[in-house]
XYZ file of C-alpha atoms in Angstrom:
623
model
C 39.526 287.386 290.282
C 35.962 287.238 291.566
C 33.255 288.919 289.530
C 29.468 288.931 289.499
C 26.751 289.653 287.001
C 26.303 293.354 286.439
C 23.260 295.089 287.777
C 20.436 295.576 285.342
C 20.086 299.163 284.040
C 17.572 301.425 285.640
C 14.194 301.394 283.992
C 12.968 304.670 282.609
C 9.524 305.756 283.695
C 6.869 306.463 281.134
C 6.013 310.000 282.114
C 3.136 311.519 280.241
C 2.940 315.188 279.379
C -0.495 316.734 279.207
C -0.987 318.841 276.104
C -3.814 320.581 274.366
C -5.405 318.659 271.541
C -4.512 319.820 268.049
C -7.965 321.332 267.275
C -8.007 323.243 270.562
C -4.430 324.396 270.086
C -5.184 325.608 266.557
C -8.275 327.434 267.787
C -6.288 329.091 270.583
C -3.674 330.232 268.093
C -6.353 331.716 265.829
C -7.831 333.624 268.753
C -4.399 334.924 269.748
C -3.698 336.076 266.203
C -7.071 337.796 266.037
C -6.532 339.506 269.409
C -3.156 340.771 268.186
C -4.005 341.802 264.632
C -7.318 343.578 265.313
C -5.835 346.448 267.408
C -2.624 346.513 265.378
C -4.337 346.784 261.983
C -7.111 348.963 263.439
C -4.614 351.464 264.863
C -2.672 351.600 261.604
C -5.859 352.197 259.595
C -6.947 354.866 262.064
C -3.661 356.730 261.597
C -3.902 356.436 257.803
C -7.482 357.724 257.776
C -6.559 360.563 260.142
C -3.956 361.788 257.652
C -6.731 362.248 255.085
C -8.719 364.577 257.341
C -7.549 368.218 257.615
C -9.432 368.514 260.905
C -7.678 365.544 262.516
C -4.248 366.220 260.955
C -3.494 369.981 261.004
C -0.215 371.066 259.478
C 2.695 372.793 261.128
C 2.979 370.676 264.260
C 6.240 368.800 263.633
C 8.700 371.759 263.889
C 7.118 372.976 267.123
C 9.479 372.314 270.097
C 6.509 371.641 272.356
C 5.812 368.331 270.623
C 9.228 367.016 271.659
C 8.661 368.148 275.227
C 5.315 366.352 275.287
C 6.885 363.236 273.717
C 9.483 363.080 276.487
C 6.784 363.650 279.093
C 4.590 360.873 277.668
C 7.550 358.495 277.544
C 8.341 359.113 281.218
C 4.699 358.703 282.190
C 4.457 355.399 280.315
C 7.478 353.959 282.121
C 5.093 352.534 284.690
C 2.195 350.196 283.930
C -0.594 350.899 286.363
C -3.270 348.216 286.394
C -0.995 345.854 284.397
C -0.596 348.289 281.519
C -4.220 348.256 280.471
C -4.683 352.032 280.392
C -3.055 355.369 279.651
C -2.399 356.232 283.284
C -0.479 359.490 283.887
C 0.182 359.846 280.145
C -3.491 360.764 279.685
C -2.580 364.279 280.870
C 0.049 364.640 278.147
C -2.279 363.190 275.475
C -4.942 365.735 276.416
C -2.407 368.556 276.001
C -1.236 367.244 272.646
C -4.797 366.736 271.408
C -5.759 370.284 272.354
C -2.696 372.078 271.046
C -1.602 370.005 268.002
C -4.624 367.885 266.974
C -5.688 364.274 266.841
C -3.059 362.789 264.515
C -0.082 364.366 266.369
C -1.492 363.145 269.686
C -1.917 359.616 268.323
C 1.598 359.547 266.836
C 2.991 360.944 270.078
C 1.445 358.186 272.225
C 2.629 355.486 269.796
C 6.240 356.745 269.835
C 6.126 357.188 273.605
C 4.846 353.639 274.072
C 7.626 352.211 271.883
C 10.329 354.237 273.633
C 9.027 353.473 277.122
C 8.911 349.756 276.389
C 12.482 349.713 275.082
C 13.800 351.687 278.062
C 11.856 349.472 280.472
C 13.354 346.346 278.936
C 16.897 347.669 279.313
C 16.357 348.747 282.919
C 14.652 345.528 283.981
C 17.303 343.406 282.295
C 20.025 345.136 284.279
C 18.166 345.205 287.596
C 19.242 342.195 289.726
C 16.101 342.109 291.874
C 13.409 342.754 289.264
C 12.026 340.169 286.893
C 13.082 340.861 283.277
C 10.504 341.892 280.713
C 9.111 338.750 279.088
C 6.588 340.262 276.665
C 7.451 340.075 272.991
C 7.748 343.177 270.843
C 4.602 342.099 269.018
C 2.644 342.728 272.208
C 4.193 346.196 272.366
C 3.048 346.917 268.816
C -0.390 345.643 269.769
C -0.470 348.115 272.669
C 0.604 350.885 270.312
C -2.240 350.064 267.932
C -4.730 350.016 270.808
C -3.622 353.417 272.112
C -3.598 354.951 268.618
C -7.096 353.652 267.896
C -8.412 354.988 271.215
C -6.867 358.456 270.749
C -8.087 358.781 267.148
C -11.574 357.763 268.260
C -11.496 360.285 271.126
C -10.256 363.058 268.797
C -13.004 362.266 266.292
C -15.603 362.558 269.033
C -14.125 365.927 270.095
C -14.389 367.254 266.528
C -18.076 366.316 266.453
C -18.790 368.333 269.633
C -18.947 372.108 268.988
C -17.448 374.523 271.551
C -20.015 375.895 273.981
C -18.406 379.337 274.146
C -15.383 381.499 273.225
C -11.902 380.127 273.836
C -10.234 379.078 276.001
C -13.161 377.891 278.176
C -15.154 376.923 275.137
C -12.832 373.985 274.459
C -13.357 372.356 277.862
C -16.433 370.383 276.782
C -14.911 368.967 273.533
C -11.735 367.953 275.404
C -13.702 366.346 278.215
C -15.872 364.422 275.752
C -12.724 363.372 273.856
C -11.337 361.940 277.082
C -14.518 359.978 277.693
C -14.465 358.628 274.148
C -10.776 357.660 274.273
C -11.028 356.008 277.677
C -14.203 354.080 276.867
C -12.697 352.954 273.539
C -9.575 351.820 275.364
C -11.566 349.856 277.950
C -13.698 348.298 275.223
C -10.618 347.183 273.277
C -9.043 345.699 276.383
C -12.191 343.754 277.272
C -12.520 342.505 273.697
C -8.895 341.407 273.803
C -9.487 339.389 276.997
C -12.644 337.833 275.549
C -10.829 336.772 272.392
C -7.913 335.245 274.266
C -9.942 333.589 277.038
C -13.513 333.155 275.762
C -14.591 330.918 278.639
C -13.646 333.376 281.360
C -16.116 336.086 282.428
C -15.284 339.653 281.496
C -13.584 341.593 284.335
C -16.006 344.524 284.400
C -15.180 345.459 287.984
C -11.433 345.446 287.321
C -11.957 347.855 284.412
C -13.562 350.493 286.647
C -10.345 351.641 288.344
C -8.357 352.111 285.095
C -11.336 354.036 283.703
C -11.466 356.438 286.657
C -7.668 356.812 286.689
C -7.518 357.748 283.008
C -10.408 360.215 283.316
C -8.800 361.900 286.318
C -5.475 362.396 284.557
C -7.236 363.480 281.354
C -9.195 366.196 283.138
C -6.017 367.424 284.820
C -4.572 367.654 281.319
C -7.632 369.683 280.223
C -6.965 372.126 283.085
C -3.294 372.344 282.049
C -4.415 373.018 278.475
C -6.369 376.049 279.727
C -3.217 377.282 281.465
C -1.331 376.808 278.200
C -3.847 378.965 276.313
C -3.782 381.659 278.970
C -0.094 381.869 279.966
C 1.848 380.203 277.148
C 4.474 377.462 277.046
C 6.792 378.883 279.729
C 4.589 378.490 282.842
C 2.990 375.394 281.338
C 6.414 373.765 280.921
C 7.240 374.452 284.561
C 3.975 372.900 285.704
C 4.551 369.955 283.392
C 8.106 369.489 284.689
C 6.846 369.472 288.271
C 4.214 366.933 287.302
C 6.822 364.735 285.634
C 9.041 364.953 288.719
C 6.151 363.737 290.854
C 5.478 360.912 288.387
C 9.123 359.817 288.359
C 9.339 359.909 292.153
C 6.093 357.995 292.511
C 7.348 355.407 290.031
C 10.663 355.091 291.870
C 8.911 354.609 295.205
C 6.548 352.079 293.669
C 9.490 350.152 292.249
C 11.365 350.221 295.576
C 8.236 349.146 297.412
C 7.734 346.304 294.961
C 11.343 345.183 295.403
C 10.972 345.235 299.203
C 7.751 343.243 299.036
C 9.396 340.773 296.695
C 12.317 340.302 299.075
C 10.002 339.802 302.053
C 7.948 337.291 300.082
C 11.083 335.456 298.962
C 12.395 335.265 302.531
C 9.047 333.935 303.741
C 8.976 331.325 300.986
C 12.528 330.256 301.801
C 11.687 330.069 305.499
C 8.582 327.957 304.857
C 10.489 325.688 302.490
C 13.294 325.239 305.034
C 10.817 324.347 307.783
C 9.023 321.880 305.531
C 12.240 320.162 304.485
C 13.690 320.094 307.987
C 10.500 319.050 309.773
C 8.896 316.745 307.223
C 7.957 313.251 308.293
C 9.940 310.323 306.997
C 13.571 310.120 305.951
C 13.366 307.499 303.214
C 15.347 308.552 300.179
C 12.282 308.452 297.937
C 10.443 310.698 300.382
C 13.416 313.075 300.382
C 13.478 313.113 296.562
C 9.758 313.969 296.493
C 10.310 316.706 299.071
C 13.115 318.198 296.987
C 10.911 318.102 293.886
C 8.065 319.860 295.704
C 10.313 322.601 297.070
C 11.969 323.146 293.688
C 8.502 323.469 292.144
C 7.685 326.144 294.710
C 10.443 328.466 293.507
C 11.175 327.489 289.878
C 8.719 326.916 287.047
C 10.029 323.692 285.498
C 8.453 320.915 283.453
C 10.867 318.003 284.055
C 12.765 317.096 287.219
C 15.608 314.721 288.059
C 17.416 314.002 291.307
C 20.485 311.748 291.293
C 21.891 310.186 294.467
C 25.679 310.161 294.128
C 26.880 309.700 297.724
C 29.818 307.371 298.318
C 28.932 303.994 299.767
C 25.314 304.269 298.576
C 24.024 302.640 295.383
C 23.347 305.083 292.591
C 19.697 306.003 292.208
C 17.828 308.444 290.035
C 14.318 309.817 290.444
C 12.462 311.694 287.718
C 9.171 313.530 287.348
C 7.459 314.988 284.296
C 4.834 317.711 283.926
C 2.323 315.554 285.818
C 4.509 315.753 288.954
C 4.566 311.974 289.546
C 7.969 310.947 290.902
C 9.311 307.599 289.723
C 12.617 305.744 289.657
C 14.613 306.212 286.486
C 15.856 308.919 284.166
C 13.649 311.600 282.578
C 12.794 311.587 278.890
C 11.887 315.178 278.005
C 11.167 316.067 274.377
C 13.655 318.061 272.358
C 11.868 321.366 272.988
C 9.204 322.739 275.327
C 5.607 322.279 274.215
C 4.003 325.133 272.246
C 2.109 327.745 274.193
C -1.235 329.197 273.131
C -0.766 332.397 271.212
C 2.226 333.815 269.403
C 5.451 332.555 270.946
C 8.869 331.821 269.564
C 9.835 328.146 269.724
C 12.900 327.596 271.860
C 14.925 324.817 273.455
C 15.031 323.739 277.084
C 16.985 325.727 279.595
C 18.496 323.055 281.851
C 19.322 324.186 285.393
C 21.790 321.834 287.075
C 22.898 322.164 290.689
C 25.289 319.896 292.584
C 24.739 319.091 296.273
C 28.223 318.907 297.751
C 29.308 318.220 301.319
C 32.824 319.554 301.585
C 34.642 318.096 298.607
C 32.300 315.122 298.192
C 29.437 315.051 295.728
C 26.265 313.838 297.444
C 23.585 314.447 294.818
C 22.614 316.425 291.740
C 19.471 318.316 290.790
C 18.519 318.832 287.167
C 15.525 320.918 286.040
C 14.232 321.318 282.480
C 12.646 324.766 282.213
C 10.812 326.649 279.482
C 12.761 329.932 279.068
C 9.498 331.707 278.214
C 8.128 330.904 281.667
C 11.287 330.979 283.768
C 11.578 333.768 286.319
C 15.013 335.108 287.187
C 14.353 335.364 290.922
C 13.295 331.710 291.012
C 16.819 330.576 290.100
C 18.361 332.724 292.838
C 15.857 331.342 295.355
C 16.751 327.814 294.275
C 20.408 328.583 295.003
C 19.401 329.887 298.427
C 17.613 326.604 299.176
C 20.579 324.381 298.275
C 22.115 324.358 301.819
C 18.784 323.268 303.328
C 18.379 320.594 300.640
C 21.873 319.309 301.346
C 21.146 319.183 305.101
C 17.957 317.174 304.546
C 19.748 314.746 302.219
C 22.653 314.266 304.645
C 20.247 313.611 307.506
C 18.433 311.017 305.401
C 21.755 309.353 304.500
C 22.790 309.237 308.160
C 19.419 307.766 309.060
C 19.817 305.213 306.279
C 23.318 304.344 307.493
C 21.970 303.718 311.006
C 19.300 301.374 309.606
C 21.232 299.637 306.812
C 23.715 296.810 306.811
C 27.006 298.255 305.485
C 27.953 295.106 303.525
C 24.716 294.286 301.717
C 22.810 297.575 301.837
C 19.725 295.824 303.221
C 17.829 296.838 306.347
C 19.122 295.741 309.723
C 17.281 293.327 311.972
C 15.932 296.045 314.264
C 14.323 297.754 311.278
C 12.744 294.441 310.302
C 11.338 293.951 313.791
C 9.800 297.445 313.802
C 8.225 296.934 310.370
C 6.888 293.525 311.371
C 5.220 295.042 314.431
C 3.543 297.666 312.223
C 2.434 295.080 309.664
C 1.125 292.760 312.422
C -0.947 295.560 313.933
C -2.318 296.502 310.481
C -3.251 292.885 309.776
C -5.105 292.563 313.061
C -7.061 295.749 312.342
C -7.838 295.286 308.649
C -7.408 291.572 307.974
C -4.929 292.197 305.135
C -2.398 289.324 304.997
C 1.316 289.600 305.664
C 4.054 287.083 304.903
C 7.645 286.499 305.929
C 10.291 284.696 303.873
C 13.424 283.497 305.651
C 16.353 282.775 303.290
C 19.626 280.976 303.949
C 22.508 280.452 301.501
C 23.405 276.807 301.074
C 26.889 275.591 302.091
C 28.031 279.127 302.820
C 30.746 277.999 305.275
C 32.352 275.850 302.606
C 32.329 278.836 300.223
C 34.171 280.923 302.806
C 36.622 278.109 303.551
C 37.405 277.322 299.899
C 37.391 280.760 298.276
C 37.957 283.201 301.133
C 35.838 285.665 303.020
C 36.109 288.323 300.289
C 34.420 285.960 297.867
C 31.848 285.127 300.558
C 31.092 288.811 300.913
C 30.594 289.015 297.140
C 28.120 286.129 297.332
C 26.211 287.911 300.103
C 26.150 291.162 298.133
C 24.932 289.442 294.974
C 22.111 287.732 296.901
C 21.203 290.992 298.629
C 20.963 292.748 295.248
C 18.406 290.158 294.108
C 16.362 290.545 297.294
C 16.484 294.340 297.132
C 15.265 294.366 293.526
C 12.426 291.954 294.251
C 11.361 293.805 297.423
C 11.165 297.180 295.675
C 9.544 300.042 297.550
C 6.478 298.148 298.759
C 8.179 295.304 300.677
C 11.228 295.092 302.946
C 14.426 293.090 302.482
C 16.616 292.734 305.586
C 19.748 290.918 306.650
C 18.672 288.628 309.476
C 22.176 287.528 310.495
C 25.192 285.887 308.884
C 24.083 284.424 305.563
C 20.376 284.648 306.446
C 18.038 287.187 304.893
C 14.382 288.038 305.376
C 11.721 289.350 303.035
C 8.673 290.955 304.656
C 5.791 291.081 302.189
C 2.889 293.432 302.813
C -0.609 292.400 301.683
C 0.577 289.019 300.363
C -1.029 285.638 301.054
C 0.779 282.331 301.229
C 0.437 281.488 297.534
C 1.878 284.845 296.438
C 4.649 284.684 299.051
C 5.649 281.192 297.879
C 5.842 282.456 294.289
C 8.077 285.310 295.407
C 10.280 282.848 297.308
C 10.564 280.657 294.216
C 11.496 283.723 292.169
C 14.247 284.529 294.659
C 15.502 280.939 294.503
C 15.676 280.996 290.709
C 17.318 284.421 290.561
C 19.985 283.422 293.094
C 20.672 280.175 291.223
C 21.165 282.239 288.038
C 23.863 284.432 289.619
C 27.168 283.898 287.790
C 30.114 283.913 290.160
C 33.649 282.970 289.202
C 36.800 282.464 291.219
C 40.066 282.280 289.275
C 38.189 281.149 286.189
C 36.181 278.517 288.040
C 32.381 278.892 288.100
C 30.974 278.821 291.631
C 27.290 277.851 291.847
C 25.142 279.554 294.442
C 21.860 278.212 295.820
C 19.513 279.280 298.570
C 16.832 277.623 300.709
C 13.705 279.509 301.770
C 10.935 279.117 304.314
C 7.627 280.998 304.032
C 4.919 281.712 306.601
C 1.796 283.848 306.217
C -0.531 285.432 308.774
C -3.514 285.111 309.311
C -3.376 281.807 307.402
C -1.523 280.435 310.416
C -2.258 281.601 313.940
C 0.380 283.579 315.822
C 0.371 285.644 318.996
C 3.154 288.097 318.152
C 5.189 289.099 315.088
C 8.256 287.064 316.092
C 6.129 283.906 315.895
C 5.814 284.394 312.139
C 9.598 284.355 311.748
C 9.805 281.214 313.887
C 7.321 279.454 311.617
C 9.218 280.627 308.525
C 12.399 279.376 310.185
C 10.776 275.956 310.702
C 9.826 275.824 307.002
C 13.394 276.822 306.132
C 14.704 274.004 308.332
C 12.516 271.500 306.481
C 13.714 272.864 303.114
C 17.300 272.275 304.239
C 16.437 268.754 305.317
C 14.678 268.045 302.011
C 17.835 268.638 300.007
C 18.308 272.462 299.965
C 17.726 274.827 296.990
C 14.036 274.649 297.838
C 11.227 276.993 298.935
C 8.521 275.683 301.295
C 5.381 277.291 302.716
C 4.408 276.502 306.316
C 0.854 275.102 306.441
C 0.709 273.854 310.011
C 2.658 271.635 312.409
C 4.748 269.329 310.239
C 3.035 270.244 306.938
C 4.636 272.284 304.135
C 3.850 273.019 300.500
C 6.253 273.376 297.604
C 5.889 275.551 294.527
C 4.543 272.576 292.549
C 1.643 272.230 294.987
C 2.923 269.023 296.590
C 2.495 268.822 300.375
C 5.480 267.650 302.400
C 4.942 266.090 305.811
C 7.561 265.034 308.354
C 7.105 262.015 310.612
C 7.854 264.137 313.650
C 5.260 266.727 312.677
C 3.844 267.025 316.149
C 7.074 268.125 317.777
C 9.176 271.255 317.683
C 11.832 271.545 315.019
C 15.242 270.302 316.002
C 17.516 272.864 317.582
C 20.256 274.117 315.348
C 22.509 274.805 318.278
C 23.718 278.027 316.705
C 25.166 276.044 313.862
C 24.186 278.326 310.956
C 26.327 277.898 307.913
C 27.975 281.237 308.318
C 29.023 280.480 311.905
C 30.397 276.977 311.828
C 28.749 274.373 309.646
C 25.542 273.605 307.871
C 23.315 273.642 310.917
C 20.264 272.828 308.853
C 21.505 269.357 307.894
C 23.777 268.406 310.751
C 23.187 270.702 313.679
C 25.473 270.028 316.635
C 23.650 268.264 319.455
C 20.314 268.039 317.590
C 18.252 264.910 317.099
C 18.479 262.981 313.916
C 16.302 264.310 311.133
C 14.233 261.632 309.485
C 13.627 261.659 305.791
C 10.324 263.350 304.963
C 7.525 261.773 303.048
C 6.071 263.590 300.080
C 2.398 263.329 299.251
C 0.916 264.473 295.972
């Protein structure tokens, strides 16, 4: 049974992953810890100190039913995070009521409990909502927010105690409450700015962005002051009705904001999918590497991943794998991600990769497979659904590339067809004429191929062709082109290669083909190849086909010199071997003898005994 040497395993690319240096990472962690602990410890100390002051912590407020009503109201108001959660928002109204009626410590405890409850409820709702991104903040950030709010409210209440009433109640308390609002809001803004400066010291402070949260909090606080006057004048009954109406407006506004955000998200997702589909369908080039890069780019547009792999698994196509690391550079091979995602600046729980794997299937046939290594701390839920929506477009692009490859590829050897070679030669010839960069052509012909077919059968001959084509394909790589010229003849088109380099490549091909181990029924079958090389502009040609004719003449001389040889065409009748020796034929001034269509694959070794051709004289070799 015929067998051949197995293909060498795919090489794995050395993909680098940019990371912060250890000193910078340690410094970033210290800043994150400081930004978290300062408001957390400061808020706790503020609450402890407030309990020691009879002015800030009056007794008798816990059994009052109004405190539970205000707690529920604050929780509902804190369900939304206006301005990214950096302020009190609508809850400022409730805090003003609690500060006026119960005191500073009750108001601070109320806002802390409301913040905890609102965050827990928000997490549950967002986790169950299919179209909203789940809450990704850790509970430590929630406790940090609680400490910030408690510190701001205690500071505002302390300022209110220091301001005496300007008249009899209830109007006399307007000024202290208004000043308390200013103190609380300014303390809150200051803490937020300090937090941003600690976490990102190189970024400028967002003073302008802090103006809108400041005005929003003051507006809601002063509405709460007005509601406090109503409470003093009319009691809890009418005040509760007004507060309930206010809460209904807040809930409705939050619901509309959420629905509007969902609609905008859907429109944005549809636009992104449409743009991605147009890019994949209308992109230039259908080479498989280009398609793999296009798939990587479109996956990166919808999913936040660090490592990427695309495997080509179509039937009748050699297996290939492309991989890219955090640097985004796509290379042949398999990815080598670390065991876990890299650490993030700040306080984050270490976790393992979340691998997203999607198969590209056409009917019941597996065409390819996508594999993405994602950091769960950065992964967005809608990105995965968008990736699933893009799979049909990705499959269509891959199938079109495979059909294009099938139309340009020889089905037996997997190399490019002759028409593809002619088109590439025309492009390379035009580039050489414009830039002067050299180009070279290597024409290869298996020795005694007809006798191999006659002795061992055409199936074994096909195996010999496939083994030779595998060598040529590996040597050509992505930069050069390997094509089947006809029968047992192959061509290598080398871009930006002079004659010396092209001759070395030809010698490498000769050695690799001679090293192929083929057996037939336990008998070793040697395989050799002859090669002719020509390079432009080292030799003058008028059109690209002339370069192949000169390479064919060098190939003819290599056959006449004993086969299993690579020769470089230097000029009429002059050739150079890999050892530097120059070979000259006595009939150097004439055209090469006609082979009469007698290639080895079609009816004899036309290079040594072409039918109807003149006798080939033995060449003379000069050192």
